[in-house]
């Protein structure tokens, strides 16, 4: 090896200490020799030391407060992912907001005789408040009711039109002569052509579960004015997905890290063949069309009575929210570092019901918008949440009230349970019994007990100040901690949150065995130094847990931070990689008072909660 290489290797080892993104395990055997690889990494580091991670999170309809299924499916995973990347020193831009324009909002508004904006604003605020309570931290949480969003949607539409991706088609739809307007699916009811129930909706029959088209209904009537409906033709703009089938398929196949079942389902849609899909509809509430900029021959009939469909418009919120944030921080081009820079990485987190919109439609919209824009690096889709083996349903009172949950259980216990059972591959079945047992047996008896046992013993035997001896660190312990950082890191990168958490719990089990192996409680004058060395190694594990648990349970990790005498939020220093083993500080000062980190739940709660379930949880 040349001196040049050796020197570079030295520099590189320093870089690797600070920047985790250059994971050498993933580098293929050197083709051009180590010199070239090292130089490449060095140049890359000098140009851009931190990864740029954009995280787009599903946009909730704000016709109600979100429930625990949304939390497990779409909001908690990106928060874990973002915290992990921040701890790794990467730059994170995590965006989302409230979808103001869905029909569930306009329906609730007409039922309550208020404006849709009033309903949307009320639940926008409530959702924001509860997302904060669950410690879901967005860089920006906005809404689809902003001027920036309107402009971005209209701009994308015009570009798609210019690129030849927009078609004009005439379709038949149900019309109310009485109200003089076309009605959307959920505003229509009528007879089900399959089971003859008289209460079928325009999109589905609740009685037999069939998905319906409004025109299939027998004697359709308006839910609003109760009048009988007629069939009328109407013109709308359609997104020509067929034209984008090939590039979407190519992109999907290239997503090596996408969950298998997600990719399979998306490719299934491709196999069936993509067809055009309406992007506008006859409604007066939503993002309006840029009529001024549409040429006369491309204008559809009644263009002023149309708005964009939410499936098309809400996802554009990823761009508009990123742009809005860039303007707020007075760096208008900041969003481009994520969407246009070759180093920008974009990730999306959604629930199963959003799969097609994020694995087919959104990438298609992006390609049609600008071929140079970064396509999703991965789309993490989670399955639904079941409750005691049954599908959750608010109308049947089979759900857990979000407020009730937070009032009775600590946030970290909820976050822990959901992460421990995250529905990445199959539905998560939330069972009260399991929730209480997981909390008591794993969180309290395994993790909490290990930390409590080590620290109380330390304080009792050695006082509140503990000085470390560098030479007393056990190689086996360090190897285990390093392994946990490395393994959990690759799990977290790929959205295997459940597995990452289990690796961290394995480290706790190792710590517990270590305590048992050396029987620290049999301390006496002769073995005091030896026991102190064992303790010191256990403190190193707890010091690592303070980082490792941060993405999953930020409050508890913060308590650990305090317990070990660090200032608040220490691990989250911008640009510093803390996702790795570091020796604890030379001296630790423990606080005079120490309460338990986690609280045990009374098993009787299972009966209490089961009693509430199903009988109308009105809290
Ligand atoms: Zn039916």
PDB file of N, CA and C in Angstrom, residues 139 170 184 232 251 323 381 387 440 463 612:
ATOM      1  N   UNK A 139     -40.948  18.556  10.575  1.00  0.00           N
ATOM      2  CA  UNK A 139     -40.230  19.802  10.329  1.00  0.00           C
ATOM      3  C   UNK A 139     -41.282  20.864  10.016  1.00  0.00           C
ATOM      4  N   UNK A 170     -65.634  12.718 -21.481  1.00  0.00           N
ATOM      5  CA  UNK A 170     -67.003  12.951 -21.028  1.00  0.00           C
ATOM      6  C   UNK A 170     -67.496  11.662 -20.383  1.00  0.00           C
ATOM      7  N   UNK A 184     -71.135  13.753  -5.748  1.00  0.00           N
ATOM      8  CA  UNK A 184     -70.037  12.799  -5.554  1.00  0.00           C
ATOM      9  C   UNK A 184     -70.560  11.548  -4.836  1.00  0.00           C
ATOM     10  N   UNK A 232     -76.490  12.524 -16.214  1.00  0.00           N
ATOM     11  CA  UNK A 232     -76.131  13.592 -17.154  1.00  0.00           C
ATOM     12  C   UNK A 232     -74.662  13.431 -17.536  1.00  0.00           C
ATOM     13  N   UNK A 251     -39.245   1.789 -12.535  1.00  0.00           N
ATOM     14  CA  UNK A 251     -38.893   2.342 -11.225  1.00  0.00           C
ATOM     15  C   UNK A 251     -39.215   1.341 -10.114  1.00  0.00           C
ATOM     16  N   UNK A 323     -41.760  23.420  -0.088  1.00  0.00           N
ATOM     17  CA  UNK A 323     -41.553  24.785  -0.600  1.00  0.00           C
ATOM     18  C   UNK A 323     -41.927  25.803   0.484  1.00  0.00           C
ATOM     19  N   UNK A 381     -45.130   1.153   3.347  1.00  0.00           N
ATOM     20  CA  UNK A 381     -46.577   1.017   3.526  1.00  0.00           C
ATOM     21  C   UNK A 381     -46.834   0.041   4.669  1.00  0.00           C
ATOM     22  N   UNK A 387     -58.519  -4.645  16.035  1.00  0.00           N
ATOM     23  CA  UNK A 387     -58.722  -4.446  17.463  1.00  0.00           C
ATOM     24  C   UNK A 387     -59.422  -5.691  18.004  1.00  0.00           C
ATOM     25  N   UNK A 440     -45.787  -4.608  30.921  1.00  0.00           N
ATOM     26  CA  UNK A 440     -45.297  -5.099  32.214  1.00  0.00           C
ATOM     27  C   UNK A 440     -44.089  -6.025  32.086  1.00  0.00           C
ATOM     28  N   UNK A 463     -21.810   5.484  45.714  1.00  0.00           N
ATOM     29  CA  UNK A 463     -22.191   6.885  45.873  1.00  0.00           C
ATOM     30  C   UNK A 463     -22.709   7.501  44.584  1.00  0.00           C
ATOM     31  N   UNK A 612     -65.487  -0.996  28.141  1.00  0.00           N
ATOM     32  CA  UNK A 612     -65.748   0.218  27.353  1.00  0.00           C
ATOM     33  C   UNK A 612     -65.961  -0.120  25.877  1.00  0.00           C
TER      34      UNK A 612
END
